[in-house]
XYZ file of C-alpha atoms in Angstrom:
554
model
C 0.000 0.000 0.000
C 1.261 3.417 -0.830
C 2.167 5.772 1.980
C -0.199 8.505 0.764
C -3.246 6.253 0.775
C -2.361 4.919 4.198
C -1.891 8.337 5.740
C -5.005 9.754 4.051
C -7.107 6.995 5.561
C -5.660 7.626 8.999
C -6.162 11.373 8.556
C -9.857 10.900 7.667
C -10.280 8.679 10.703
C -8.718 11.253 13.014
C -10.795 14.081 11.559
C -14.010 12.114 11.979
C -13.054 11.200 15.540
C -12.339 14.855 16.346
C -15.646 15.904 14.766
C -17.592 13.390 16.879
C -15.821 14.497 20.038
C -16.304 18.195 19.350
C -19.982 17.804 18.472
C -20.525 15.701 21.609
C -18.986 18.379 23.816
C -20.989 21.055 22.016
C -24.114 18.968 22.655
C -23.239 18.882 26.352
C -22.594 22.616 26.328
C -25.931 23.182 24.605
C -27.691 21.124 27.287
C -26.012 23.079 30.083
C -26.829 26.388 28.391
C -30.436 25.271 27.910
C -30.774 24.327 31.583
C -29.269 27.633 32.720
C -31.505 29.541 30.307
C -34.586 27.685 31.525
C -33.742 28.124 35.206
C -33.189 31.846 34.697
C -36.896 32.106 33.805
C -38.449 29.392 35.960
C -36.781 30.471 39.210
C -38.354 33.915 38.715
C -41.751 32.350 38.050
C -41.786 33.106 34.323
C -42.391 30.703 31.479
C -39.375 30.011 29.286
C -39.417 31.876 25.971
C -38.967 29.413 23.101
C -38.002 32.119 20.625
C -34.766 32.676 22.522
C -34.159 29.026 23.438
C -33.915 27.386 20.019
C -31.462 29.882 18.469
C -29.247 29.571 21.545
C -29.131 25.756 21.392
C -28.726 25.641 17.618
C -25.957 28.230 17.614
C -23.921 26.297 20.211
C -24.135 23.058 18.178
C -23.356 24.847 14.898
C -20.363 26.614 16.428
C -19.004 23.269 17.687
C -19.441 21.720 14.244
C -17.675 24.641 12.569
C -14.770 24.392 15.004
C -14.461 20.653 14.339
C -14.551 21.215 10.574
C -11.932 23.939 10.614
C -9.561 22.322 13.108
C -8.550 19.286 10.965
C -5.569 16.968 11.507
C -2.489 17.297 9.276
C -0.414 14.531 7.599
C 2.301 14.865 10.234
C -0.290 14.256 12.975
C -1.625 11.236 11.066
C 1.937 9.836 10.650
C 2.692 10.423 14.327
C -0.592 8.660 15.273
C 0.324 5.640 13.051
C 3.855 5.377 14.496
C 2.492 5.509 18.020
C -0.397 3.081 17.471
C 1.545 0.356 15.624
C 4.956 1.085 17.175
C 6.687 1.874 13.898
C 9.452 3.864 15.596
C 8.712 7.122 13.733
C 9.000 5.397 10.364
C 5.953 7.114 8.844
C 6.915 10.519 10.166
C 10.472 10.159 8.812
C 9.152 9.017 5.450
C 6.867 12.016 4.866
C 9.590 14.396 6.037
C 12.071 12.888 3.567
C 9.452 13.064 0.793
C 8.741 16.705 1.485
C 12.449 17.573 1.516
C 12.948 15.652 -1.722
C 10.128 17.564 -3.377
C 11.670 20.851 -2.290
C 15.083 19.921 -3.720
C 13.896 18.062 -6.818
C 16.109 20.131 -9.123
C 19.290 19.361 -7.208
C 21.125 16.054 -7.318
C 20.658 14.010 -4.198
C 23.443 11.627 -3.252
C 21.350 9.684 -0.763
C 18.359 8.976 -3.035
C 18.866 5.280 -2.661
C 18.544 5.585 1.114
C 15.298 7.499 0.741
C 13.856 4.924 -1.627
C 14.839 2.195 0.791
C 13.071 3.917 3.699
C 9.950 4.536 1.607
C 9.775 0.942 0.478
C 10.205 -0.210 4.046
C 7.377 2.111 5.149
C 5.121 0.772 2.422
C 5.829 -2.784 3.535
C 4.945 -1.898 7.126
C 1.767 -0.153 5.990
C 0.704 -3.269 4.112
C 1.280 -5.402 7.195
C -0.724 -3.092 9.476
C -4.195 -4.280 10.444
C -6.346 -1.273 9.708
C -9.420 -2.853 11.239
C -8.238 -1.508 14.566
C -9.153 1.999 13.372
C -12.507 2.140 15.142
C -14.375 5.264 16.179
C -14.744 5.959 19.897
C -18.104 7.444 20.812
C -18.173 9.485 24.057
C -21.327 7.839 25.328
C -21.395 9.504 28.751
C -21.010 12.956 27.243
C -23.637 12.297 24.582
C -26.064 10.834 27.124
C -25.560 13.707 29.546
C -25.944 16.305 26.791
C -29.088 14.744 25.333
C -30.573 14.320 28.832
C -29.965 17.962 29.649
C -31.467 18.980 26.323
C -34.523 16.810 26.973
C -34.969 18.347 30.429
C -34.586 21.864 29.069
C -37.099 21.094 26.302
C -39.515 19.804 28.938
C -39.077 23.047 30.844
C -40.580 24.805 27.841
C -43.943 23.354 28.847
C -43.839 24.646 32.444
C -46.406 27.458 32.760
C -45.638 30.672 34.627
C -46.640 31.111 38.247
C -49.940 32.704 39.213
C -48.229 35.823 40.540
C -46.342 36.286 37.280
C -49.512 35.737 35.252
C -51.293 38.416 37.262
C -48.304 40.737 36.959
C -48.062 40.274 33.196
C -51.807 40.781 32.818
C -51.554 43.949 34.902
C -48.644 45.222 32.804
C -50.479 44.465 29.561
C -53.552 46.213 30.900
C -51.491 49.273 31.907
C -49.786 49.337 28.514
C -53.029 49.070 26.542
C -54.843 51.592 28.710
C -51.919 54.022 28.622
C -51.987 53.843 24.841
C -55.747 54.414 24.901
C -55.384 57.414 27.225
C -52.661 58.888 25.048
C -54.822 58.546 21.931
C -57.765 60.174 23.696
C -55.556 63.042 24.865
C -54.364 63.590 21.316
C -57.953 63.568 20.035
C -59.007 66.020 22.757
C -56.171 68.399 21.885
C -57.034 68.147 18.183
C -60.628 69.101 18.978
C -59.379 72.053 21.014
C -57.183 73.100 18.116
C -60.218 73.223 15.853
C -62.580 74.952 18.307
C -60.331 77.603 19.913
C -59.265 80.883 18.399
C -55.697 82.167 18.216
C -55.788 84.059 21.534
C -57.101 81.037 23.405
C -54.501 78.775 21.773
C -51.754 81.174 22.794
C -53.028 81.332 26.373
C -53.480 77.568 26.506
C -50.028 76.880 24.990
C -51.585 74.182 22.861
C -48.402 73.362 20.952
C -46.539 72.616 24.182
C -49.370 70.393 25.378
C -49.273 68.428 22.126
C -45.520 68.030 22.433
C -45.827 66.808 26.038
C -48.445 64.245 25.061
C -46.307 63.029 22.159
C -43.348 62.602 24.527
C -45.315 60.160 26.686
C -43.925 56.644 26.329
C -46.209 53.627 26.285
C -44.990 51.350 29.068
C -46.370 48.528 31.160
C -44.411 49.525 34.257
C -46.811 50.989 36.801
C -44.206 53.221 38.431
C -43.024 54.607 35.097
C -46.601 55.207 33.949
C -47.427 57.040 37.189
C -44.291 59.127 36.794
C -45.265 60.175 33.264
C -48.825 61.054 34.267
C -47.573 63.009 37.284
C -45.061 64.854 35.109
C -47.757 65.845 32.617
C -50.086 66.932 35.431
C -47.265 68.982 36.959
C -46.681 70.774 33.665
C -50.395 71.552 33.346
C -50.433 72.913 36.908
C -47.397 75.037 36.078
C -49.234 76.519 33.102
C -52.201 77.269 35.345
C -50.012 79.004 37.909
C -48.408 81.168 35.224
C -51.783 82.591 34.202
C -52.322 85.842 36.134
C -55.960 86.221 35.181
C -57.255 85.821 38.752
C -56.209 89.349 39.717
C -57.739 90.759 36.556
C -60.971 88.850 37.179
C -61.222 90.210 40.714
C -60.746 93.733 39.417
C -63.399 93.248 36.728
C -65.887 91.840 39.244
C -65.420 94.890 41.454
C -65.953 97.102 38.421
C -69.172 95.244 37.612
C -70.426 95.770 41.159
C -69.636 99.461 40.912
C -71.376 99.742 37.526
C -74.616 98.627 39.173
C -74.877 102.132 40.624
C -75.254 103.724 37.181
C -78.358 103.809 35.001
C -76.483 104.113 31.725
C -77.493 101.649 29.053
C -73.899 101.179 27.899
C -72.750 100.582 31.474
C -75.524 98.045 32.001
C -74.508 96.123 28.872
C -70.849 96.127 29.895
C -71.776 95.020 33.430
C -73.843 92.092 32.154
C -71.007 90.901 29.925
C -68.554 91.102 32.816
C -70.892 89.197 35.120
C -71.264 86.522 32.444
C -67.452 86.430 32.206
C -67.662 87.484 28.572
C -64.776 89.885 28.994
C -64.006 89.934 25.281
C -67.515 91.190 24.478
C -67.255 93.859 27.161
C -63.882 94.934 25.763
C -65.284 95.196 22.241
C -68.143 97.346 23.536
C -65.615 99.645 25.159
C -63.636 99.729 21.921
C -66.782 100.702 19.991
C -67.007 103.837 22.138
C -63.999 105.416 20.387
C -64.087 109.004 19.161
C -64.536 109.442 15.437
C -62.336 111.757 13.455
C -64.004 115.016 12.401
C -64.428 115.777 8.723
C -65.511 118.978 6.967
C -68.910 117.527 5.990
C -69.670 116.457 9.546
C -68.681 119.863 10.916
C -71.172 121.597 8.583
C -74.087 119.319 9.492
C -73.773 119.205 13.296
C -71.933 120.623 16.238
C -69.144 118.178 16.937
C -68.196 119.913 20.164
C -71.510 119.128 21.842
C -71.455 115.541 20.613
C -67.932 115.052 21.871
C -68.871 116.520 25.248
C -71.808 114.117 25.572
C -69.711 111.162 24.531
C -66.895 112.129 26.859
C -69.364 112.554 29.729
C -70.915 109.178 29.009
C -67.527 107.474 28.875
C -66.362 109.309 31.994
C -69.422 108.104 33.905
C -68.452 104.518 33.106
C -64.699 104.777 33.620
C -65.068 106.783 36.824
C -67.142 104.026 38.405
C -64.731 101.384 37.199
C -61.736 103.321 38.490
C -63.389 104.066 41.854
C -63.994 100.349 42.429
C -60.283 99.608 42.364
C -59.372 102.767 44.263
C -61.597 101.767 47.178
C -60.222 98.231 47.200
C -56.652 99.519 47.029
C -57.283 101.911 49.908
C -58.772 99.162 52.089
C -55.938 96.781 51.231
C -53.304 99.443 51.898
C -54.877 100.240 55.267
C -54.939 96.565 56.191
C -51.352 96.208 55.018
C -50.206 99.208 57.063
C -51.925 97.848 60.178
C -50.328 94.471 59.602
C -46.918 96.061 59.133
C -47.283 98.035 62.357
C -48.315 94.955 64.339
C -45.634 92.717 62.802
C -42.946 95.396 62.691
C -42.224 94.791 59.004
C -42.303 97.345 56.234
C -42.574 94.969 53.267
C -45.318 95.518 50.757
C -47.616 92.603 49.876
C -49.021 91.561 46.571
C -52.469 92.816 47.541
C -51.296 96.435 47.248
C -50.295 95.900 43.645
C -52.921 97.048 41.176
C -54.008 94.849 38.302
C -53.110 95.817 34.766
C -56.733 96.359 33.728
C -57.331 98.556 36.776
C -54.304 100.700 35.954
C -55.486 101.008 32.345
C -58.947 102.094 33.500
C -57.444 104.629 35.906
C -55.253 106.091 33.180
C -58.228 106.194 30.806
C -60.302 108.007 33.430
C -57.563 110.609 33.897
C -57.314 111.197 30.160
C -61.090 111.574 29.887
C -61.017 114.072 32.756
C -58.414 116.137 30.898
C -60.493 115.928 27.730
C -63.576 117.201 29.551
C -61.612 120.176 30.826
C -60.328 120.988 27.358
C -63.818 120.653 25.890
C -65.166 123.088 28.487
C -62.438 125.547 27.595
C -63.306 125.248 23.929
C -66.979 125.777 24.742
C -66.284 128.845 26.879
C -63.960 130.330 24.278
C -66.488 129.619 21.515
C -64.046 127.581 19.509
C -64.737 124.533 17.418
C -63.180 121.161 17.990
C -60.047 122.029 16.106
C -57.822 122.295 19.124
C -54.744 120.217 18.601
C -54.621 119.166 22.239
C -58.217 117.898 22.132
C -57.474 115.852 19.032
C -54.374 114.356 20.616
C -56.372 113.493 23.742
C -59.056 111.813 21.617
C -56.443 109.795 19.773
C -54.843 108.864 23.076
C -58.207 107.721 24.439
C -58.813 105.631 21.321
C -55.438 103.951 21.751
C -56.126 103.276 25.418
C -59.516 101.799 24.580
C -57.883 99.489 22.033
C -55.297 98.360 24.580
C -57.969 97.866 27.248
C -60.117 95.839 24.852
C -57.129 93.732 23.852
C -56.248 93.102 27.495
C -59.823 92.113 28.318
C -59.880 89.752 25.335
C -56.617 88.280 26.577
C -58.092 87.856 30.065
C -61.150 86.161 28.583
C -58.912 83.810 26.607
C -56.908 83.036 29.745
C -60.095 82.278 31.687
C -61.309 79.893 29.010
C -57.866 78.333 28.734
C -57.718 77.951 32.512
C -61.082 76.195 32.479
C -59.900 73.884 29.693
C -56.686 73.122 31.571
C -58.578 72.353 34.765
C -60.884 70.021 32.863
C -57.854 68.423 31.232
C -56.124 67.995 34.593
C -59.259 66.508 36.142
C -59.668 64.165 33.190
C -55.987 63.282 33.441
C -56.454 62.238 37.076
C -59.354 60.000 36.071
C -57.330 58.666 33.146
C -54.441 57.920 35.483
C -56.707 55.855 37.738
C -58.148 54.135 34.667
C -54.717 53.405 33.165
C -53.444 51.923 36.426
C -56.483 49.653 36.698
C -57.944 51.342 39.778
C -61.276 52.078 38.132
C -63.187 51.352 34.975
C -63.333 53.724 32.071
C -65.647 56.659 32.914
C -68.896 56.526 30.945
C -67.775 53.413 29.112
C -71.234 51.855 29.467
C -74.351 53.714 30.575
C -76.113 52.644 33.732
C -75.417 49.605 35.840
C -76.820 46.168 36.483
C -80.384 45.413 37.476
C -81.547 45.325 41.072
C -80.841 42.130 42.957
C -83.311 39.798 44.688
C -83.161 39.161 48.418
C -85.268 38.128 51.369
C -85.463 39.145 54.994
C -86.345 36.199 57.215
C -87.107 38.445 60.168
C -90.198 39.830 58.431
C -92.537 36.868 58.482
C -96.292 36.583 58.433
C -96.632 34.170 61.353
C -96.439 35.382 64.934
C -94.658 33.823 67.851
C -95.064 34.689 71.489
C -91.500 33.722 72.337
C -89.489 35.067 69.362
C -88.920 38.704 68.404
C -89.821 38.333 64.749
C -89.950 42.032 63.923
C -93.751 42.356 63.907
C -94.453 45.599 65.710
C -97.634 46.068 67.746
C -99.926 48.740 66.358
C -101.473 51.314 68.656
C -105.208 51.636 68.510
C -107.148 54.753 69.415
C -107.974 58.278 68.314
C -105.360 61.019 68.281
C -106.559 64.073 70.218
C -105.270 66.757 72.547
C -107.262 65.852 75.673
C -105.010 63.133 76.979
C -102.536 63.655 79.845
C -98.936 64.591 79.098
C -95.766 64.745 81.150
C -94.143 67.532 79.089
C -95.103 71.083 78.232
C -94.235 73.315 75.283
C -93.268 76.934 75.845
C -93.085 79.575 73.147
C -89.750 81.255 72.534
C -91.039 84.788 73.166
C -92.694 84.004 76.504
C -90.552 81.120 77.708
C -88.006 81.091 80.527
C -85.361 79.222 78.504
C -85.379 76.575 81.228
C -86.638 73.074 80.605
C -88.049 71.050 83.466
C -89.782 67.706 83.837
C -92.207 66.807 86.589
C -91.567 63.486 88.266
C -94.200 61.541 90.150
C -94.185 58.224 91.968
C -96.454 55.612 90.426
C -97.194 52.004 91.147
C -96.575 49.680 88.254
C -97.702 46.110 87.956
C -95.451 43.387 86.611
C -98.217 40.869 86.401
C -98.000 40.588 82.609
C -94.258 39.907 82.689
C -94.752 37.337 85.393
C -97.529 35.572 83.493
C -95.570 35.463 80.239
C -92.607 33.990 82.092
C -94.633 31.362 83.909
C -96.533 30.306 80.774
C -93.364 29.531 78.780
C -92.727 25.849 78.119
C -88.929 26.012 78.018
C -88.634 27.089 81.709
C -88.207 24.347 84.326
C -90.997 23.896 86.848
C -88.673 24.539 89.805
C -87.703 27.922 88.399
C -91.342 28.782 87.640
C -92.397 27.994 91.201
C -89.521 30.033 92.605
C -90.436 33.051 90.515
C -94.102 32.655 91.435
C -93.308 32.565 95.157
C -91.072 35.613 94.768
C -93.757 37.754 93.144
C -96.435 36.552 95.571
C -94.261 37.504 98.512
C -93.775 40.964 97.011
C -97.504 41.553 96.586
C -98.306 40.259 100.090
C -95.620 42.363 101.798
C -96.878 45.075 104.198
C -94.914 47.687 106.102
C -94.674 46.976 109.851
C -96.799 49.180 112.089
C -95.124 51.242 114.780
C -96.509 50.695 118.333
C -98.226 53.621 119.964
C -95.925 53.441 123.016
C -92.872 54.356 120.980
C -94.563 57.477 119.702
């Protein structure tokens, strides 16, 4: 047999043996990994996830097979194995080394070629004599059995269901995740409806874009703590927006102005007061803006007397603004007096927020001052016999028009802030309910109208039959005629003529216990000895008489 054929056969045998050994160890490793993977879930009460189990087991076996395929035995290792197994004294290893050196120096003359041929022929003779039936594969049975057993156990662990606590926890997390997603979608729909229904001023006061961004930043999670944190963060931002709105001071000032406008009989003042009381501040501001002075033209000067019209209009406006300004002046005076008294008692000279005037109140005060100056100028023009061509009067009218525009704009802004505040409060209240709903603490509000039907029950104490020995709830009914002639132990005194002292007359009366005695004696569940004892006791009581005192002792 040629040396190459012999060594190739041995090399294939060694490679197959290494492949079997490597795959067996990889099978054992896969079983151990599968057990560890399964225990990592089962010890925590979870069910093992098959989608992560099979790739892990398959990858470990494939990696072992690839390592066995790449790490193959060489011809030198096969020759060394043959020399060691059949005790050839390194004949095969020497032969392949001489052949490789001869192939490298094939162009040069070799003096010892005869020696090489002799060694090769000797190696071929030994290879022919070798019994190659001894080349049997060794299967690592213990490793294969252990690996397959571990794999079978890990595969069985796939069927173990999760614990009850984990099932409830997962159901709770899924419920929180689905409900959080539902709440987020409803919030987005609510904000979209607000975007369509509100005007620009209300959107600006509401900061609708920021609210949409905050809702979009909410992450859908099944963790209860994380969900609560997100809801609380959103609620905190809404509360911060509410605190930044300073419409409460403006509303208080407008309410005081409305109360002060009740004292006037002007039709314009009445209309403005009604709008303020209805909290339609934008309508009231527009009515104030409609009271602006019109610019005089040559045609209007020829037809009428603009001076008289301007005086009437200024007087009408002054009657309204004076009342509105006086309302805040009186409140500021009372608050300043209270603040000064508090500072004297506390020994502090700091000014509080109550002494600060609202922006609308300051605008009304400034408007009232400008109207007062205009009235003075109009009187001067009337006394001098001049027309309304005074430059100062025109500048005052323009100034009043500008102030009315600013006041109307501020009132519209206050109205928008009030509406936005109401929307934010509704949103915050709905967010609290949504938080309870998302965390599974309540059902969805108004998810289904009404409730279940009334139940059916019975009360065994209310029975038709009567018993002399059992308190069955049947009350005795009084018989007779209600009148005012019967005796009474109490008296009623009127508040105007009474003494404010209540008294009750007490009187000693004899009462008979004959009925109680008879009912006790007639009962069947009482022993006869006890009945006779009770009977003797009551008879002795009725027969008892007080001892008489002898006349000698008196």
